[in-house]
Every structure is written in structure tokens, then in C-alpha cells.
Coordinates of C-alpha atoms in Angstrom, one line a residue:
M1 CA -83.0 -5.9 9.8
V2 CA -81.7 -9.0 7.9
T3 CA -77.9 -8.9 7.1
K4 CA -77.0 -10.4 3.8
N5 CA -73.9 -12.3 3.7
V6 CA -71.6 -10.3 1.1
K7 CA -69.1 -12.3 -0.6
K8 CA -65.8 -11.0 -0.3
P9 CA -63.9 -10.7 -3.6
K10 CA -61.3 -13.2 -4.2
T11 CA -57.7 -12.0 -3.9
E12 CA -55.5 -13.6 -6.7
K13 CA -52.6 -15.8 -5.3
P14 CA -49.3 -14.8 -7.0
D15 CA -48.1 -17.5 -9.5
R16 CA -45.1 -18.2 -8.0
R17 CA -44.2 -20.7 -11.1
K18 CA -44.9 -17.6 -13.4
D19 CA -42.4 -15.5 -11.3
K20 CA -39.8 -18.1 -11.1
S21 CA -39.9 -18.8 -14.9
N22 CA -39.5 -14.9 -15.5
K23 CA -36.3 -14.8 -13.2
I24 CA -34.9 -17.8 -15.1
C25 CA -35.7 -16.2 -18.5
K26 CA -34.0 -12.8 -17.2
G27 CA -31.1 -14.7 -16.0
M28 CA -30.6 -16.7 -19.1
I29 CA -30.9 -13.2 -21.2
V30 CA -28.3 -11.7 -18.8
N31 CA -25.9 -14.6 -19.0
I32 CA -26.3 -14.6 -22.7
L33 CA -25.8 -10.9 -23.0
I34 CA -22.7 -11.2 -21.0
S35 CA -21.0 -14.1 -23.0
I36 CA -21.6 -11.9 -25.8
Y37 CA -19.6 -9.0 -24.3
F38 CA -17.0 -11.4 -23.1
T39 CA -16.6 -12.8 -26.8
L40 CA -16.5 -9.4 -28.5
R41 CA -14.0 -8.2 -25.9
Y42 CA -11.9 -11.4 -26.5
Y43 CA -11.6 -10.8 -30.2
L44 CA -11.2 -6.9 -29.9
D45 CA -8.2 -7.4 -27.4
M46 CA -6.7 -9.9 -30.1
L47 CA -7.2 -7.2 -32.8
I48 CA -5.7 -4.6 -31.0
D49 CA -2.9 -6.9 -30.0
Y50 CA -2.1 -7.5 -33.2
A51 CA -2.2 -3.9 -34.5
F52 CA 0.0 -2.6 -32.2
S53 CA 2.5 -5.7 -32.6
L54 CA 2.8 -4.7 -36.2
Y55 CA 3.9 -1.2 -35.2
W56 CA 6.7 -2.6 -32.6
D57 CA 8.1 -5.0 -35.3
E58 CA 10.3 -2.2 -36.3
Y59 CA 12.0 -1.7 -32.9
R60 CA 12.3 -5.2 -31.8
Q61 CA 15.7 -6.5 -30.6
Q62 CA 17.1 -9.7 -29.9
L63 CA 18.7 -10.3 -26.6
P64 CA 22.3 -11.4 -26.5
N65 CA 22.9 -14.9 -25.5
L66 CA 24.4 -15.7 -22.1
E67 CA 28.4 -16.1 -22.7
K68 CA 29.8 -19.2 -21.0
K69 CA 31.8 -17.1 -18.7
H70 CA 28.5 -15.9 -17.4
A71 CA 27.0 -19.3 -17.0
M72 CA 26.9 -18.9 -13.1
L73 CA 24.0 -16.3 -13.6
M74 CA 21.5 -19.1 -14.3
E75 CA 22.0 -20.4 -10.9
S76 CA 19.9 -19.5 -7.9
A77 CA 21.2 -17.0 -5.3
V78 CA 20.9 -19.8 -2.6
K79 CA 23.5 -21.8 -4.8
L80 CA 25.6 -18.8 -5.5
A81 CA 26.0 -18.2 -1.7
E82 CA 27.0 -21.5 -1.2
K83 CA 29.6 -21.5 -3.8
I84 CA 31.1 -18.3 -2.4
R85 CA 31.0 -19.8 1.2
K86 CA 33.0 -22.9 -0.1
K87 CA 35.5 -21.0 -2.0
E88 CA 34.3 -22.2 -5.2
L89 CA 33.4 -18.6 -6.5
K90 CA 34.5 -15.3 -5.8
S91 CA 32.1 -12.7 -5.0
E92 CA 34.2 -10.3 -7.2
D93 CA 33.9 -12.6 -10.1
L94 CA 30.1 -12.9 -9.4
V95 CA 29.7 -9.1 -9.3
T96 CA 32.1 -8.6 -12.5
A97 CA 29.8 -11.1 -14.4
C98 CA 26.7 -9.1 -13.1
I99 CA 28.3 -5.7 -14.4
E100 CA 29.2 -7.1 -17.7
R101 CA 25.7 -8.9 -18.5
I102 CA 23.9 -5.6 -17.4
K103 CA 25.9 -3.6 -19.8
Q104 CA 25.0 -6.1 -22.4
V105 CA 21.3 -6.2 -21.8
N106 CA 20.6 -3.0 -20.5
P107 CA 20.6 -0.8 -23.9
I108 CA 17.8 -3.2 -25.1
L109 CA 15.8 -3.5 -21.9
N110 CA 16.4 0.2 -20.5
A111 CA 15.9 -1.4 -16.9
V112 CA 18.7 0.2 -14.9
T113 CA 18.2 3.8 -13.6
D114 CA 21.2 3.9 -11.5
Q115 CA 24.2 1.9 -10.4
R116 CA 27.1 1.4 -8.1
F117 CA 29.3 -0.8 -9.7
E118 CA 32.8 0.4 -8.5
E119 CA 31.6 0.5 -5.0
A120 CA 30.1 -3.1 -5.2
L121 CA 33.2 -4.3 -6.6
K122 CA 35.2 -2.8 -3.8
E123 CA 32.8 -4.3 -1.2
A124 CA 33.2 -7.8 -3.1
R125 CA 36.9 -7.8 -2.8
E126 CA 36.6 -7.0 0.7
I127 CA 34.5 -9.9 1.2
D128 CA 36.7 -12.4 -0.7
K129 CA 39.8 -11.2 1.6
K130 CA 37.8 -12.0 4.5
I131 CA 36.7 -15.5 3.2
E132 CA 40.1 -16.4 2.2
D133 CA 41.5 -15.2 5.7
G134 CA 38.9 -17.6 7.3
L135 CA 35.5 -16.8 8.6
P136 CA 33.7 -18.7 11.3
D137 CA 30.6 -20.7 10.5
E138 CA 28.5 -18.0 12.6
E139 CA 29.5 -15.2 10.2
F140 CA 28.1 -17.4 7.4
K141 CA 25.0 -18.2 9.5
N142 CA 24.3 -14.5 10.2
K143 CA 25.2 -13.4 6.5
P144 CA 23.4 -16.2 4.4
F145 CA 23.9 -14.1 1.1
L146 CA 27.4 -12.9 1.9
G147 CA 28.9 -11.6 -1.4
V148 CA 26.0 -12.0 -3.6
P149 CA 24.8 -8.8 -5.6
F150 CA 21.4 -7.7 -5.7
T151 CA 19.5 -5.1 -7.5
A152 CA 16.2 -3.2 -6.4
K153 CA 13.1 -1.3 -7.7
E154 CA 14.0 2.3 -7.5
S155 CA 11.0 2.9 -5.2
H156 CA 13.0 1.3 -2.5
A157 CA 15.6 3.6 -1.0
V158 CA 19.3 2.7 -1.5
N159 CA 21.5 5.2 0.3
G160 CA 23.4 7.4 -2.5
M161 CA 21.2 6.1 -5.2
L162 CA 18.6 7.9 -7.3
H163 CA 15.2 7.5 -5.7
T164 CA 13.0 9.2 -8.2
L165 CA 9.7 6.9 -8.2
G166 CA 9.6 7.8 -11.8
V167 CA 8.3 11.4 -10.8
R168 CA 10.0 14.4 -12.6
A169 CA 9.7 16.5 -9.5
R170 CA 12.2 14.1 -7.9
R171 CA 14.3 13.3 -10.9
D172 CA 17.6 14.6 -9.1
V173 CA 16.6 13.2 -5.4
R174 CA 19.1 10.6 -4.1
A175 CA 18.2 8.5 -1.0
E176 CA 20.0 9.3 2.1
Y177 CA 19.3 6.0 3.9
D178 CA 18.3 2.6 3.2
A179 CA 14.8 1.2 3.1
E180 CA 14.4 -1.3 5.9
C181 CA 14.3 -4.2 3.2
V182 CA 17.4 -3.0 1.6
R183 CA 19.2 -2.8 5.3
L184 CA 18.0 -6.2 6.1
L185 CA 19.5 -7.6 2.9
R186 CA 22.7 -5.5 3.4
E187 CA 22.9 -7.2 6.8
A188 CA 22.5 -10.7 5.1
G189 CA 25.8 -10.0 3.3
A190 CA 24.1 -9.1 0.0
L191 CA 25.6 -6.2 -2.2
P192 CA 23.4 -3.6 -3.5
L193 CA 24.5 -3.2 -7.6
A194 CA 21.8 -1.1 -9.1
V195 CA 18.1 0.3 -8.9
T196 CA 15.5 -0.3 -11.7
N197 CA 12.9 1.3 -13.2
V198 CA 8.9 1.6 -12.0
P199 CA 6.1 3.5 -13.4
E200 CA 5.3 6.7 -11.5
I201 CA 4.7 5.9 -7.8
N202 CA 4.4 2.2 -8.5
K203 CA 0.8 2.6 -9.9
W204 CA 0.4 1.2 -13.6
Q205 CA 0.7 -2.2 -15.5
E206 CA 3.7 -1.1 -17.6
T207 CA 7.0 0.3 -16.3
R208 CA 7.1 3.6 -18.0
N209 CA 7.5 7.1 -16.7
M210 CA 8.8 10.7 -17.8
V211 CA 12.2 10.5 -16.2
F212 CA 13.6 7.4 -17.8
G213 CA 11.4 6.2 -20.4
Q214 CA 9.8 2.7 -20.9
T215 CA 11.3 -0.9 -20.0
N216 CA 10.9 -3.5 -22.5
N217 CA 10.3 -7.3 -22.0
P218 CA 13.4 -9.7 -22.7
Y219 CA 11.2 -12.1 -24.5
D220 CA 9.9 -9.5 -27.1
T221 CA 11.2 -6.1 -26.5
G222 CA 7.8 -4.7 -28.3
R223 CA 5.9 -5.9 -25.1
T224 CA 5.3 -4.8 -21.5
V225 CA 7.3 -6.1 -18.7
G226 CA 4.3 -5.5 -16.5
G227 CA 4.5 -3.0 -13.3
S228 CA 5.6 -1.8 -11.0
S229 CA 8.6 -4.0 -10.5
G230 CA 9.1 -4.1 -14.2
G231 CA 12.8 -3.1 -14.1
E232 CA 13.8 -5.9 -11.5
A233 CA 11.8 -8.5 -13.6
A234 CA 13.3 -7.6 -17.1
L235 CA 16.8 -7.7 -15.5
H236 CA 16.4 -10.7 -13.6
A237 CA 14.9 -12.8 -16.6
A238 CA 17.7 -11.4 -18.9
L239 CA 20.2 -13.2 -16.5
A240 CA 21.9 -9.9 -14.9
S241 CA 20.7 -10.0 -11.5
P242 CA 21.0 -12.8 -8.9
I243 CA 18.6 -11.2 -6.4
S244 CA 15.7 -8.9 -7.4
L245 CA 14.0 -6.8 -4.6
C246 CA 10.6 -6.0 -5.4
S247 CA 7.0 -4.9 -3.4
D248 CA 3.5 -5.6 -4.2
I249 CA 0.2 -3.7 -3.6
G250 CA -1.6 -4.8 -6.7
G251 CA 0.4 -7.2 -8.4
S252 CA 3.5 -5.4 -8.5
T253 CA 5.7 -8.2 -7.9
R254 CA 3.6 -11.2 -9.5
M255 CA 2.7 -9.2 -12.6
P256 CA 5.9 -8.9 -14.0
A257 CA 7.1 -12.0 -12.7
F258 CA 4.4 -13.6 -15.0
Y259 CA 5.1 -11.4 -18.0
C260 CA 8.8 -12.2 -17.6
G261 CA 8.7 -16.1 -16.9
L262 CA 9.7 -15.9 -13.5
Y263 CA 8.4 -16.9 -10.0
G264 CA 7.3 -14.2 -8.1
Y265 CA 6.1 -14.1 -4.2
N266 CA 3.9 -12.0 -2.5
P267 CA 3.9 -12.8 1.2
T268 CA 0.8 -12.5 3.5
A269 CA 0.6 -8.8 4.3
G270 CA 1.8 -7.5 7.6
H271 CA 5.2 -9.6 7.8
T272 CA 7.2 -7.3 6.1
S273 CA 8.3 -3.5 6.4
L274 CA 7.7 -1.0 4.0
K275 CA 9.7 1.7 5.8
G276 CA 11.5 3.5 3.3
S277 CA 9.9 2.3 0.3
A278 CA 7.8 4.7 -1.7
L279 CA 8.4 7.2 1.0
R280 CA 6.5 5.2 3.5
S281 CA 7.1 5.4 7.2
G282 CA 6.3 1.7 7.7
E283 CA 4.1 2.5 10.8
D284 CA 0.8 2.2 9.1
P285 CA -1.2 -0.9 8.1
T286 CA -1.2 -1.7 4.5
I287 CA -1.9 -4.4 1.9
A288 CA 1.6 -4.3 0.6
S289 CA 4.2 -6.4 0.9
I290 CA 7.8 -6.7 0.2
G291 CA 8.6 -9.4 -2.3
F292 CA 11.0 -10.9 -5.0
V293 CA 11.1 -12.3 -8.1
S294 CA 13.5 -15.0 -8.9
K295 CA 14.3 -17.7 -11.6
H296 CA 14.3 -20.4 -8.9
P297 CA 11.5 -20.9 -6.2
E298 CA 14.2 -22.2 -3.9
D299 CA 15.3 -18.6 -3.4
L300 CA 12.1 -17.1 -2.3
A301 CA 11.7 -18.6 1.4
P302 CA 15.4 -17.6 2.4
L303 CA 15.3 -14.1 1.0
T304 CA 11.7 -13.5 2.5
K305 CA 12.9 -14.7 5.8
I306 CA 15.5 -12.1 5.5
V307 CA 13.0 -9.0 5.1
A308 CA 10.5 -10.3 7.2
G309 CA 13.0 -9.8 10.1
E310 CA 11.5 -10.6 13.5
K311 CA 8.1 -11.6 12.2
A312 CA 9.9 -14.5 9.5
G313 CA 9.0 -17.3 12.0
L314 CA 5.0 -16.2 11.9
L315 CA 5.3 -17.5 8.2
D316 CA 6.6 -20.9 8.9
L317 CA 8.6 -20.7 5.6
D318 CA 10.7 -23.8 6.3
R319 CA 7.7 -26.1 6.6
K320 CA 7.7 -29.0 4.4
V321 CA 4.6 -30.3 2.9
D322 CA 3.8 -33.6 1.1
I323 CA 1.7 -32.7 -2.4
K324 CA -0.6 -35.5 -1.7
D325 CA -1.5 -33.7 1.6
I326 CA -2.7 -30.5 -0.1
K327 CA -6.2 -29.9 -1.3
F328 CA -6.3 -28.2 -4.6
Y329 CA -9.0 -25.7 -5.9
Y330 CA -9.2 -23.6 -9.0
V331 CA -10.7 -20.7 -10.8
E332 CA -10.7 -20.7 -14.6
D333 CA -12.1 -17.2 -15.2
V334 CA -13.8 -14.5 -13.5
K335 CA -17.0 -12.7 -14.6
D336 CA -15.7 -9.1 -13.7
L337 CA -17.0 -6.9 -16.5
R338 CA -14.1 -4.5 -16.4
I339 CA -11.5 -7.3 -16.8
S340 CA -10.7 -8.9 -20.2
P341 CA -11.7 -12.9 -20.4
V342 CA -8.8 -15.3 -20.0
C343 CA -7.4 -16.4 -23.5
S344 CA -7.5 -20.1 -24.4
E345 CA -3.5 -20.1 -24.1
L346 CA -3.7 -19.6 -20.2
K347 CA -6.6 -21.9 -19.8
K348 CA -4.5 -24.6 -21.3
A349 CA -1.5 -23.8 -18.9
M350 CA -3.9 -23.9 -16.0
H351 CA -5.4 -27.3 -17.3
K352 CA -1.4 -28.5 -17.3
V353 CA -1.2 -27.6 -13.7
T354 CA -4.3 -29.2 -12.6
S355 CA -3.6 -32.2 -14.6
K356 CA -0.2 -32.6 -13.3
L357 CA -1.3 -32.0 -9.4
S358 CA -4.2 -34.4 -9.9
K359 CA -1.6 -37.4 -10.3
A360 CA -0.1 -36.3 -6.9
S361 CA -3.2 -35.5 -5.1
E362 CA -7.0 -35.4 -5.4
A363 CA -8.2 -33.7 -8.4
P364 CA -8.6 -30.0 -8.1
K365 CA -12.1 -29.0 -7.6
R366 CA -13.8 -25.8 -9.2
Y367 CA -14.5 -22.7 -6.9
S368 CA -16.8 -19.7 -7.5
H369 CA -17.8 -16.7 -5.5
A370 CA -19.6 -13.7 -6.4
G371 CA -16.6 -11.5 -5.0
F372 CA -14.6 -12.6 -8.1
N373 CA -17.1 -10.9 -10.4
H374 CA -15.9 -7.5 -8.5
C375 CA -12.2 -7.9 -8.2
F376 CA -11.0 -4.3 -9.4
A377 CA -13.8 -2.7 -7.2
L378 CA -13.0 -4.5 -4.1
W379 CA -9.2 -3.8 -4.8
K380 CA -10.3 -0.2 -5.2
H381 CA -12.0 0.1 -2.1
A382 CA -9.1 -1.3 -0.3
M383 CA -6.9 1.0 -1.5
T384 CA -8.8 4.1 0.2
R385 CA -7.5 2.8 3.7
E386 CA -3.6 3.1 2.5
T387 CA -2.3 6.4 3.8
E388 CA -0.2 7.3 0.7
D389 CA -1.6 10.3 -1.3
F390 CA -0.9 9.8 -4.7
A391 CA -1.9 13.2 -5.9
K392 CA 0.6 14.6 -3.6
L393 CA 3.3 12.3 -4.4
L394 CA 3.4 13.1 -7.9
T395 CA 4.5 16.6 -6.9
D396 CA 7.0 15.2 -4.4
N397 CA 4.5 16.6 -1.6
H398 CA 4.6 20.2 -3.0
G399 CA 1.1 20.6 -3.7
R400 CA -1.5 18.4 -5.5
A401 CA -1.7 17.2 -8.9
Y402 CA -5.3 17.1 -10.5
G403 CA -6.4 14.8 -13.2
V404 CA -8.7 17.1 -15.0
I405 CA -6.2 19.8 -15.2
E406 CA -3.3 17.3 -16.0
L407 CA -5.5 15.6 -18.8
G408 CA -5.8 19.2 -20.5
K409 CA -2.3 19.7 -20.3
K410 CA -1.4 16.3 -21.7
L411 CA -3.5 17.1 -24.9
I412 CA -1.2 19.8 -25.5
G413 CA 2.1 18.2 -24.5
Q414 CA 2.6 20.2 -21.3
S415 CA 1.9 17.6 -18.6
D416 CA 4.9 16.3 -16.5
F417 CA 3.0 13.0 -16.1
T418 CA 2.1 9.8 -18.0
L419 CA -1.4 9.4 -19.1
A420 CA -1.3 6.3 -16.8
A421 CA -0.8 8.6 -13.8
I422 CA -3.4 10.9 -15.0
L423 CA -5.9 8.2 -15.4
K424 CA -5.3 7.1 -11.9
L425 CA -5.8 10.7 -10.6
L426 CA -9.1 10.7 -12.6
D427 CA -10.0 7.5 -10.9
E428 CA -9.5 8.8 -7.4
Q429 CA -10.9 12.7 -8.0
V430 CA -13.6 12.3 -10.6
F431 CA -15.2 8.9 -11.0
P432 CA -17.3 7.5 -8.4
A433 CA -16.2 5.8 -5.4
V434 CA -17.0 2.0 -4.3
P435 CA -20.0 1.8 -2.0
P436 CA -18.0 1.2 1.2
A437 CA -20.6 -0.9 3.1
W438 CA -21.2 -3.2 -0.1
A439 CA -17.5 -3.6 -0.8
D440 CA -16.6 -4.5 2.9
Q441 CA -19.5 -7.1 3.1
L442 CA -18.6 -8.5 -0.1
T443 CA -14.7 -8.6 0.8
D444 CA -15.7 -10.0 4.4
S445 CA -17.6 -12.6 2.5
L446 CA -15.1 -13.8 0.2
R447 CA -12.2 -13.8 2.5
D448 CA -14.0 -16.0 5.4
D449 CA -14.9 -18.3 2.5
L450 CA -11.8 -18.9 1.2
I451 CA -10.1 -19.2 4.7
T452 CA -12.9 -22.0 5.6
L453 CA -12.5 -23.4 2.1
L454 CA -8.4 -23.7 2.1
G455 CA -7.6 -24.0 5.9
D456 CA -4.4 -25.2 6.7
T457 CA -3.7 -27.5 3.6
G458 CA -5.5 -25.9 0.8
V459 CA -4.1 -24.2 -2.2
L460 CA -6.3 -22.1 -4.9
I461 CA -5.0 -22.2 -8.6
F462 CA -6.1 -18.8 -10.2
P463 CA -5.3 -17.0 -13.5
S464 CA -2.5 -14.8 -13.6
A465 CA -3.9 -12.5 -16.4
P466 CA -6.0 -12.4 -19.3
S467 CA -3.3 -13.0 -21.7
P468 CA 0.3 -13.2 -21.9
C469 CA 2.5 -9.9 -22.0
R470 CA 0.7 -7.5 -24.6
P471 CA 2.3 -5.1 -26.9
H472 CA 3.2 -1.8 -25.5
Y473 CA 0.5 0.7 -24.6
T474 CA -2.1 -1.8 -25.1
L475 CA -3.0 -2.0 -21.6
Y476 CA -4.9 1.1 -21.8
T477 CA -7.6 -0.9 -23.1
G478 CA -7.5 -3.2 -20.3
P479 CA -6.7 -0.9 -17.4
F480 CA -8.4 -3.3 -14.8
N481 CA -6.9 -6.3 -15.8
F482 CA -4.3 -6.2 -13.1
A483 CA -7.1 -7.0 -10.5
L484 CA -6.8 -10.6 -11.2
W485 CA -3.4 -10.1 -8.8
G486 CA -5.0 -7.2 -6.8
I487 CA -8.0 -8.9 -5.4
F488 CA -5.4 -11.1 -3.2
N489 CA -3.8 -7.8 -2.1
A490 CA -7.5 -6.8 -0.9
L491 CA -7.7 -10.1 0.8
K492 CA -4.3 -9.8 2.1
F493 CA -3.6 -13.3 1.2
P494 CA -0.3 -14.7 0.1
A495 CA 0.3 -15.7 -3.5
V496 CA 2.8 -17.1 -5.6
Q497 CA 3.0 -16.5 -9.4
V498 CA 4.5 -19.7 -11.1
P499 CA 5.5 -19.8 -14.8
V500 CA 4.2 -22.7 -17.0
G501 CA 6.4 -22.6 -20.0
L502 CA 6.0 -20.8 -23.4
S503 CA 3.3 -20.0 -26.0
A504 CA 4.6 -18.2 -29.1
G505 CA 7.9 -17.3 -27.3
L506 CA 5.7 -15.7 -24.7
P507 CA 5.6 -16.7 -20.8
L508 CA 2.6 -18.5 -19.6
G509 CA 1.6 -19.0 -15.7
V510 CA -0.7 -19.4 -13.1
Q511 CA -0.9 -17.9 -9.6
L512 CA -1.2 -20.1 -6.5
V513 CA -2.9 -18.6 -3.4
A514 CA -3.3 -19.6 0.3
A515 CA -5.0 -18.6 3.3
P516 CA -3.1 -16.2 5.4
G517 CA -0.1 -17.4 7.2
R518 CA 0.3 -20.6 5.1
D519 CA 2.5 -19.4 2.8
A520 CA 4.7 -22.4 3.0
L521 CA 2.1 -24.6 1.1
L522 CA 2.6 -22.2 -1.9
L523 CA 6.4 -22.5 -2.0
N524 CA 6.1 -26.1 -2.0
V525 CA 3.7 -26.3 -4.6
A526 CA 5.7 -24.0 -6.6
A527 CA 9.0 -26.3 -6.1
Y528 CA 6.9 -29.2 -7.1
L529 CA 5.7 -27.7 -10.6
E530 CA 9.2 -26.6 -11.2
E531 CA 10.4 -30.3 -11.0
H532 CA 7.8 -31.5 -13.1
L533 CA 6.9 -28.7 -15.4
G534 CA 10.3 -27.3 -16.1
G535 CA 10.3 -23.8 -14.4
F536 CA 12.2 -20.8 -15.9
T537 CA 12.8 -21.0 -19.5
P538 CA 15.4 -18.2 -20.3
P539 CA 14.5 -15.6 -23.3
C540 CA 17.9 -16.3 -24.9
A541 CA 20.3 -19.2 -25.5
V542 CA 22.4 -20.4 -22.5
P543 CA 25.6 -22.6 -22.3
L544 CA 24.6 -26.3 -21.8
N545 CA 27.1 -26.8 -18.9
N546 CA 25.8 -23.9 -17.0
A547 CA 25.5 -25.9 -13.6

């Protein structure tokens, strides 16, 4: 038998060049579609803002100018404390100036929800008498802000003060203790003066609730102050509070700081106690931190050292760093489809910052990572590890609120909650969860890459928001825009909000971000930018001789 050689059919080899070309074409098409989407969204946001600003024109009010007798309120808390210590200023006079200024601006801003003016004046007089009689240096060392008044967002418990968290079920509740951050400030000699407005349970980009209503921006009362520390930022920018105690779980300190032209500092997570803030026990790990907004970056380290307590040394906040020794990186925009594109004014503000830093150090280098294309998703996943139960807190822990039911009640005007709170409920209860394994992998990748990049001497310059403060209610069309701040909560990185002048009368700014525990870098850069770019610009006229 003769065996014939049978030829095997040729197997066609894949055309790798063709596959590569197809991938390139698909990538180009996707990028073009994304660019078209962001362009359309950019102009849609502009159209919405224009339409809403026309509506709010009728309700705008001008903030009163700062009177000469109140000129001290332009100064930093550090300088005010020094003047009290040196007997150049009486605590009673400072408290009186704050009270008078609050009474001038609060009818316009609607920032204060409760006050203790008489008690604070009494405490101030007692302090003045002790100083007049003579206090040892050790007393001033232990109480670095002796006699300086402070205000706190209402979600921080202040003994005897309303503690509603903006929730109707708690509208008559008063705190029976001090939150840990409030206690530490009192121990440092500061005097609680008032508590300020927040969105329900601190969870929205505007400061509005069904108990106290809406807080207005001092630069334009037809626009948002941000959230959740919106009452604090509005009052501080209006020159009515020397110390403003905030907190931040998704931009809650930095967002209102940006919208109100202030510095805002969110320290590395895990170094400040949340005990007594938003009904927290303070015992569970959290991505939130206690922070401050301020007109002056020199206040941020001394105040943070107080609320950090025994952990203050871990942040090394007194460390001085030469700008030329810092390596800078920047992200101009992100490609998260949920977030509006960054406007040209804020891109110019970032360029202004990078150009100034280029003259003192190496030119900032562009940075990118796929994680920044999913800022909201990574923040939302990080929030699943928080112990607070939003649905229960809305009812003051008497049952649960359900988004679908409350939405129906809202449509007929019967809900006790704002639409923002209802949307938050729907996001938690109805909308799909973020895939945990994917989110953990991408978060770890972004975190590890940034830590390697920034190291001990690196600072990332990042957009604060897609646009300056928008007209009231327009953020319902940009519900995820806060994630430009929230992503760094998810990563547990420290961040500082820095003002960079005004455009059309509205504050501009950028975020500065460092690796965990490298907070001092940010405060040094913030101080440098204040010196070279002007810092805080008040929303009203101030006396020329305010120093």
C-alpha cells in the first residue's frame, strides 16, 4: 500500500498589523466621541448657569463693607491671639467685633443656625481680667488661641447648641457635650461663638436643608457656597469669624473654601478625631478628617496641631521646606464622564500657578493615571467602608428613609428631605454598586503610583472644580463634580485648597496634594503662593489700614 503525502491546509496567520490598525481606529473614534461629549457638556453647563443666573439676579444682595472698627477681622487668628497675649487687643473687643459683623452679614448669607453671644462675651471678659492680672508664659503656651472666638459647622456637637445636622427629625436637638475637636479648641483657649449651616448629614455640594434653608455665597448671593462646611466658609469669607472649624469626607472643607476664595486644609486621614462630629463615635477608621478654612495659610498648621492632639507630631507640621527642593506635577483635567470638563478660567488659574512655581523650582510635569477617569466611582466605593448609615441618620435613627418612597412624597410636596438627600438615598439603595475588586485594584494602583511619584518632596497640582461657584440649584446637573475633591479622600491623601484671584468677581483656585503624612509640603507651598499671587481677596471693601 502506497501512502500519499497529503498536504495540510495552510492556517492563515493573524494579520497583526491589521488588528493594530483596527485598535488605533477604534481608539481614535472613542476619543473623538469623548471630546464631542465633553464639548457639548461644557456649553450645556454654560447655558444652564446663564439661565439660572438670570433668575437669581432679582435676589442678589451686596455684602456690607468692613467698617474701620472691625478692621482687625482681616487678620489671621495667629496674629489676633498674639495681640491678645501682648495686651494690644482685648478678647472682649474681638468678640464684640465678630458679633456685630455677624449681625450685619448673616441676614444676607443665612449662615448661622445658633449662637452663644452673651456667654462668649462673659468668657472673653474673664480672660481679659486674667491677662490684665498677669498670666505666666506657660499658660499662653498651653492655650495658643486664648481669647480668640471660633465658629463651627453645626454637625460638630457644641454643648448647649443646636445640633440638627440639617435634619427635620432633629430640628430641636441640642448637644449635651462637645465634639472632640471642639473640646480641644476650647482647651487651647478659643471661645465658641456660633454654629453654622450644613446640608443634611453633610452630604451635598450646596448648603441647604429643610430646617434652616439655603446659605448664600458672599461674592454673589445667587450662587452656592458649596458643602458641607458652607456656613463656615460663607461666614469666614464675609470677615465675621477668625477661626472656622470644618470637616471633610468628600471635599467638605476644600469645596466651600474654593467657592468662597479661602484656603482649606484637609489633613492626612487618621490624624484627627471625628468623635462627636455627625454623631460619630470616633472609634472607627474613616476617610474623613477635621479641617479648617482660613483667609491666611499661617493659621492652618497651628489650628490643625490642636485638633490632631497626640497625633500632631506625626504630621510634622512645623517642617520648613524650600520651594526649590519640591518637585511639582500637575493634572489639568480628568476624563471622568460623570464630571463636567474644567473651564478655561480655571485652566488659566492652574497655568498661573505652574508658571509661578517654575520660576522657583523645576517646571511642573504633567501626570496622568487611569484612576482619575473614575474619581466618583472610587470615592463611592470608599464610602461603603464608612460606618455611618445615611438612611438611618435622616430619621435620627428612628427607622430608615427610602429613596423611592421619598421621591414620590417629594413630587407632592410631602417629603421632609431635600432632593439632594433623596438622590443620595437612591444612589445607595437603587443604583448599582461599584464592582469592589475593580475599584480596590484601581484605587491601590493610583495610590501606589502617586506615593512613588511624590515621595517625600513631591506636590501634585490638581483642579479644584470644573467651574467657579455656580448659581443655586445648578449642581443638580453636575451631581458628581465634587469627586475632584473626593478622590483624595478615597486615597487618604492630604490636600490644601489655594485661592488664585477672581474672575468676573468669582473666586478661582487649585488644589495641592501630597503623599500621606507630607502635609507640611502643602502648607509651605500655600504660603509661597500667598506671597506671590496675593492670597485671599475679600468680597467687600475693607479699610486700607487693616493691619
